[in-house]
PDB file of C-alpha atoms and ligand atoms in Angstrom:
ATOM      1  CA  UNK E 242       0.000   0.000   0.000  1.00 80.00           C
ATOM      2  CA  UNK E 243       0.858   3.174  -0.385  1.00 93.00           C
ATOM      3  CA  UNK E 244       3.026   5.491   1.955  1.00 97.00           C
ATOM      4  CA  UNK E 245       0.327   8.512   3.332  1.00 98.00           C
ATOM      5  CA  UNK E 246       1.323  11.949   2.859  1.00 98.00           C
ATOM      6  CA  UNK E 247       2.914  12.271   6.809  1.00 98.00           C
ATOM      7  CA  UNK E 248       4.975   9.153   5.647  1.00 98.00           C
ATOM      8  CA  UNK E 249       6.692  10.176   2.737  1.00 98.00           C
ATOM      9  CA  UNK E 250       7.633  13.522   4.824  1.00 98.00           C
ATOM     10  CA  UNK E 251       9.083  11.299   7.379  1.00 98.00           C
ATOM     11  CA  UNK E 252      11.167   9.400   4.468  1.00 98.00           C
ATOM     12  CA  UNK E 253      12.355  12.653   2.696  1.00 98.00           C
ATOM     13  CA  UNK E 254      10.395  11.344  -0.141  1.00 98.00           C
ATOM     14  CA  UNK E 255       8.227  14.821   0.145  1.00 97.00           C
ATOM     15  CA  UNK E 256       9.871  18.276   1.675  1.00 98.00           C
ATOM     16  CA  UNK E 257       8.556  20.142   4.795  1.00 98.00           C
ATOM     17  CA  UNK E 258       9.875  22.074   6.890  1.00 98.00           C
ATOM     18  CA  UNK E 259      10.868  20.217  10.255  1.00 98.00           C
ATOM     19  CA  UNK E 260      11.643  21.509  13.339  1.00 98.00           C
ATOM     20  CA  UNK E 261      12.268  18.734  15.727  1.00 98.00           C
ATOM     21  CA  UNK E 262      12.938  15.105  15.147  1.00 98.00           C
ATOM     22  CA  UNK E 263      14.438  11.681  16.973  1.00 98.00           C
ATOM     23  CA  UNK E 264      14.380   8.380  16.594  1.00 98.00           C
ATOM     24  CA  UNK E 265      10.526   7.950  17.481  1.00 98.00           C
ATOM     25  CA  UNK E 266       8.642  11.580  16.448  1.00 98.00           C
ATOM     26  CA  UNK E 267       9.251  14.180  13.666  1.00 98.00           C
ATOM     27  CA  UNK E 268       7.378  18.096  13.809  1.00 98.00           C
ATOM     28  CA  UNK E 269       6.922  20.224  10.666  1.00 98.00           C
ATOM     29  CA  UNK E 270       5.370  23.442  10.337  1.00 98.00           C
ATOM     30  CA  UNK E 271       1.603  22.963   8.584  1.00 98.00           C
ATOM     31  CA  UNK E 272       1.596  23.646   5.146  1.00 98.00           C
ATOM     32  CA  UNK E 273      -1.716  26.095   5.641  1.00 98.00           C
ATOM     33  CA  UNK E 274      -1.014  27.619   9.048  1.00 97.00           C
ATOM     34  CA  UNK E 275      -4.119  28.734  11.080  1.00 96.00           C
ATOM     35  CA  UNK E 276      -1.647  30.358  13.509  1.00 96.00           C
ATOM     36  CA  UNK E 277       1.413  32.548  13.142  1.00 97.00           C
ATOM     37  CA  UNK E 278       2.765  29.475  14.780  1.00 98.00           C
ATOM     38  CA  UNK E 279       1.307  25.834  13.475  1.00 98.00           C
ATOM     39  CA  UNK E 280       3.474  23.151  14.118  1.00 98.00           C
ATOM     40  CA  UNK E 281       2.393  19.364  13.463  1.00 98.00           C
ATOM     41  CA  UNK E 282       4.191  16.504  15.583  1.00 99.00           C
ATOM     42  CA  UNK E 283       3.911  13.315  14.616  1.00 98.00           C
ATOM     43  CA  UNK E 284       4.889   9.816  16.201  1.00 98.00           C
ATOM     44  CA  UNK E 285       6.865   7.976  13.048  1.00 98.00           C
ATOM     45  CA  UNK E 286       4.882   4.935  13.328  1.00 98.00           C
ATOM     46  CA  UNK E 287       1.863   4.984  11.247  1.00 98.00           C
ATOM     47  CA  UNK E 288      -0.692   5.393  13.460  1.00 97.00           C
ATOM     48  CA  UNK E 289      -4.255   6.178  11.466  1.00 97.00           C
ATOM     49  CA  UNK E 290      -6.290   7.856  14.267  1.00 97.00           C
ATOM     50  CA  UNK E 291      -6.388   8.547  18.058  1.00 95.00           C
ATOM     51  CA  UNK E 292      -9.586   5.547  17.459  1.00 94.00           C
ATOM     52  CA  UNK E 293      -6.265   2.667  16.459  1.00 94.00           C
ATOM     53  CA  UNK E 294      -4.734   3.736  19.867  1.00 95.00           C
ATOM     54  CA  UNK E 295      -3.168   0.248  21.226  1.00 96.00           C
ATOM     55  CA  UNK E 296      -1.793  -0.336  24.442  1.00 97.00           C
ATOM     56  CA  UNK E 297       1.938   0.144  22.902  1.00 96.00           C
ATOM     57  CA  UNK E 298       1.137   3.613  22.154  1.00 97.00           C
ATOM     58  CA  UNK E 299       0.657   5.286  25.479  1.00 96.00           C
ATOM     59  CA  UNK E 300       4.351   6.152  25.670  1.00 97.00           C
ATOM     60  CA  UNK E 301       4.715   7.645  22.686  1.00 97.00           C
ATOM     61  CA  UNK E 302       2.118   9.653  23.008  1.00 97.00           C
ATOM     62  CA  UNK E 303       2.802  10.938  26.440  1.00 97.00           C
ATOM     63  CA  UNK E 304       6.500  11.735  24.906  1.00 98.00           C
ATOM     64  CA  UNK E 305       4.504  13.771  22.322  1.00 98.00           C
ATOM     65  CA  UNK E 306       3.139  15.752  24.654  1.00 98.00           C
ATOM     66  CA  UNK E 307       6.909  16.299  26.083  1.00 98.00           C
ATOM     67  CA  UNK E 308       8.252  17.333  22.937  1.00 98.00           C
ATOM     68  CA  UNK E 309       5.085  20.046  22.021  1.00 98.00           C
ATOM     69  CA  UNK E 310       6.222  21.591  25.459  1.00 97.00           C
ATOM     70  CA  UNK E 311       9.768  21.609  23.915  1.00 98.00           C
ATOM     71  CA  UNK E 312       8.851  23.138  20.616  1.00 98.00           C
ATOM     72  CA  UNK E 313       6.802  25.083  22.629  1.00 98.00           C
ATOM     73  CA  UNK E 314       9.887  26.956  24.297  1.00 97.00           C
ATOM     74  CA  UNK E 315      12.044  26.917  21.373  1.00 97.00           C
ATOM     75  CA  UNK E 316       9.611  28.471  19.974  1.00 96.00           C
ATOM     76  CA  UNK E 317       9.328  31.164  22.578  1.00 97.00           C
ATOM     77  CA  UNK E 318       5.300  30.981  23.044  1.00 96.00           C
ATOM     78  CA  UNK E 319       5.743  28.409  26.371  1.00 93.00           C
ATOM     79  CA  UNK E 320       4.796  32.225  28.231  1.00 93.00           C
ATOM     80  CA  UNK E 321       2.268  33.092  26.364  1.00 96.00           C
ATOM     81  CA  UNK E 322       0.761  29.711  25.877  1.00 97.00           C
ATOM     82  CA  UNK E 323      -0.209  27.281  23.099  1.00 97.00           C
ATOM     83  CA  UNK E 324      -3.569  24.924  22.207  1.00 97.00           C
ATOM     84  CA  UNK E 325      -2.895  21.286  21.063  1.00 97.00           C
ATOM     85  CA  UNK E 326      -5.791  20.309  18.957  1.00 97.00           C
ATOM     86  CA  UNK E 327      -5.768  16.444  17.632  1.00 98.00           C
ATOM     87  CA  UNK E 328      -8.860  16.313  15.082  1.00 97.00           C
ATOM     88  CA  UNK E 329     -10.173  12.297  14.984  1.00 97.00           C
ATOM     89  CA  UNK E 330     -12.156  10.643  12.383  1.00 95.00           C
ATOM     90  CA  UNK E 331     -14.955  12.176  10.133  1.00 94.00           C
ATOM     91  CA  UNK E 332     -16.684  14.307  12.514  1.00 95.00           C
ATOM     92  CA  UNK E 333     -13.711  15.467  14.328  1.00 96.00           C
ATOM     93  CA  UNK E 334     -12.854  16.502  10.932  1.00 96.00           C
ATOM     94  CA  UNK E 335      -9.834  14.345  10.733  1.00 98.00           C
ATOM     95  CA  UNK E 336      -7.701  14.996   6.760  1.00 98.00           C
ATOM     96  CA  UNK E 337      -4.963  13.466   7.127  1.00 98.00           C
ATOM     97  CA  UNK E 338      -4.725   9.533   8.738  1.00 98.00           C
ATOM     98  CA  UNK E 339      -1.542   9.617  10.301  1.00 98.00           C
ATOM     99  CA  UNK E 340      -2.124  10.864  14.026  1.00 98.00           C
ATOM    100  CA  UNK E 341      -0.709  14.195  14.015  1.00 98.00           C
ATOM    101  CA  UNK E 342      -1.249  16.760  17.462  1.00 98.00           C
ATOM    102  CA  UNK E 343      -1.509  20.092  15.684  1.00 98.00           C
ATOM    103  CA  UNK E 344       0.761  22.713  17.909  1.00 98.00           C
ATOM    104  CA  UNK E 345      -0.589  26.178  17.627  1.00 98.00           C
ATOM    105  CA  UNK E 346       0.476  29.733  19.111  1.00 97.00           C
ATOM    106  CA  UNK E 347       1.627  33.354  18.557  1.00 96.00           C
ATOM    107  CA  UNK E 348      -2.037  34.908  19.449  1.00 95.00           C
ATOM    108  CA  UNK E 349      -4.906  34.552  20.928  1.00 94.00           C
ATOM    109  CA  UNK E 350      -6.527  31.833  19.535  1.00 93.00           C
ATOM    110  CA  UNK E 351      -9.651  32.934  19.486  1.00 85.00           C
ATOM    111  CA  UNK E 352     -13.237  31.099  19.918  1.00 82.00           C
ATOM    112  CA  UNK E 353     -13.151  28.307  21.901  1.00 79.00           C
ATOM    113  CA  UNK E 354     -15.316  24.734  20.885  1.00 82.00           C
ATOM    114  CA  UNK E 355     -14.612  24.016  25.103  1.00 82.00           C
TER     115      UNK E 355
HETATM  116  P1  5GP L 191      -6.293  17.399   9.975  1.00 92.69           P
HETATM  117  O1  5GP L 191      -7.379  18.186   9.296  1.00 92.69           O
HETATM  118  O2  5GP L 191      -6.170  16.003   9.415  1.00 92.69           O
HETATM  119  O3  5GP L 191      -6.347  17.428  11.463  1.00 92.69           O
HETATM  120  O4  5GP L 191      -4.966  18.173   9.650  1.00 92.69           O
HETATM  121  C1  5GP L 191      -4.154  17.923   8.557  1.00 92.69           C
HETATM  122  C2  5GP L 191      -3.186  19.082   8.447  1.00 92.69           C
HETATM  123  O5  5GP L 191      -2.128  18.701   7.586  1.00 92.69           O
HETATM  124  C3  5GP L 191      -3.822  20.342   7.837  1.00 92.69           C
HETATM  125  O6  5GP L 191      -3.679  21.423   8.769  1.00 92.69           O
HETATM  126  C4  5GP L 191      -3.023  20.564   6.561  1.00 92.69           C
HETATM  127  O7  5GP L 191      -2.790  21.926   6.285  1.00 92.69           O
HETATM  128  C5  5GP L 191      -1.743  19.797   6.815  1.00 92.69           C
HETATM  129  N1  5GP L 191      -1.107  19.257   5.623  1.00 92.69           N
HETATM  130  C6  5GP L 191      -1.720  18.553   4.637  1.00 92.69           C
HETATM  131  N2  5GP L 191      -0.834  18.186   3.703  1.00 92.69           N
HETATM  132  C7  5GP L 191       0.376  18.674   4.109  1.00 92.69           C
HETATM  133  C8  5GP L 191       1.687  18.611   3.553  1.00 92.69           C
HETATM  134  O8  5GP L 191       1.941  18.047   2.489  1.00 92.69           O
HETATM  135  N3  5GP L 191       2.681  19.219   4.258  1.00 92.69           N
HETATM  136  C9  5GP L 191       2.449  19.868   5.439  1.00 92.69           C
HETATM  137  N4  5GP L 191       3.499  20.433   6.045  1.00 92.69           N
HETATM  138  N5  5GP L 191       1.215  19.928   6.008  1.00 92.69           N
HETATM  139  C10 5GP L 191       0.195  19.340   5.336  1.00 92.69           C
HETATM  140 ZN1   ZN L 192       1.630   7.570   7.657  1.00 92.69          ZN
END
């Protein structure tokens, strides 16, 4: 089958531009940003949706949440603050199926849903 769009960014075999990556997670800024700042981090496995969760993810995704605090500071918007918005399946409006925690900052952010 083939390789989904997040895939072939994480194999070089499309360009972005990433800020962060190890051996487990990569972060790119969004091609369309919604936010002066719209970062998207990414575990490397292919992981469809937050709904094909397994067991064996928890860690990764709690290290997710390490490195958005990172990227966050680097950044220089940990102050100021940041809203991590993961968008599941058709109603959550989901594009893309590779899980992907969308990292946005640099205003406020407007309307909230909660
Ligand atoms: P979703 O709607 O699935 O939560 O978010 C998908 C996000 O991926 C969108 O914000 C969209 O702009 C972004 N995106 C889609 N294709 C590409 C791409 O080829 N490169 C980058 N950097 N972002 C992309
Ligand atoms: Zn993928």
């Amino acid at each position: 089958m083939e390789d989904c769009i997040f895939c072939k960014i994480i194999k070089r075999e499309i360009p972005a531009n990433i800020v962060y990556e190890d051996n487990e997670i990569i972060a790119f800024k969004d091609i369309q940003p919604a936010a002066p700042i719209h970062i998207l981090v990414i575990p490397k496995k292919h992981i469809p949706s937050l709904v094909e969760l397994t067991k064996e993810d928890e860690v990764i995704v709690g290290k997710i949440y390490t490195i958005i605090n990172k990227i966050a500071e680097e950044q220089g918007v940990k102050e100021k603050g940041y809203r991590v918005i993961v968008n599941c399946g058709k109603d959550g409006g989901q594009e893309v199926g590779h899980l992907h925690f969308h990292l946005l900052a640099g205003k406020p952010l407007g309307e909230k849903i909660v």
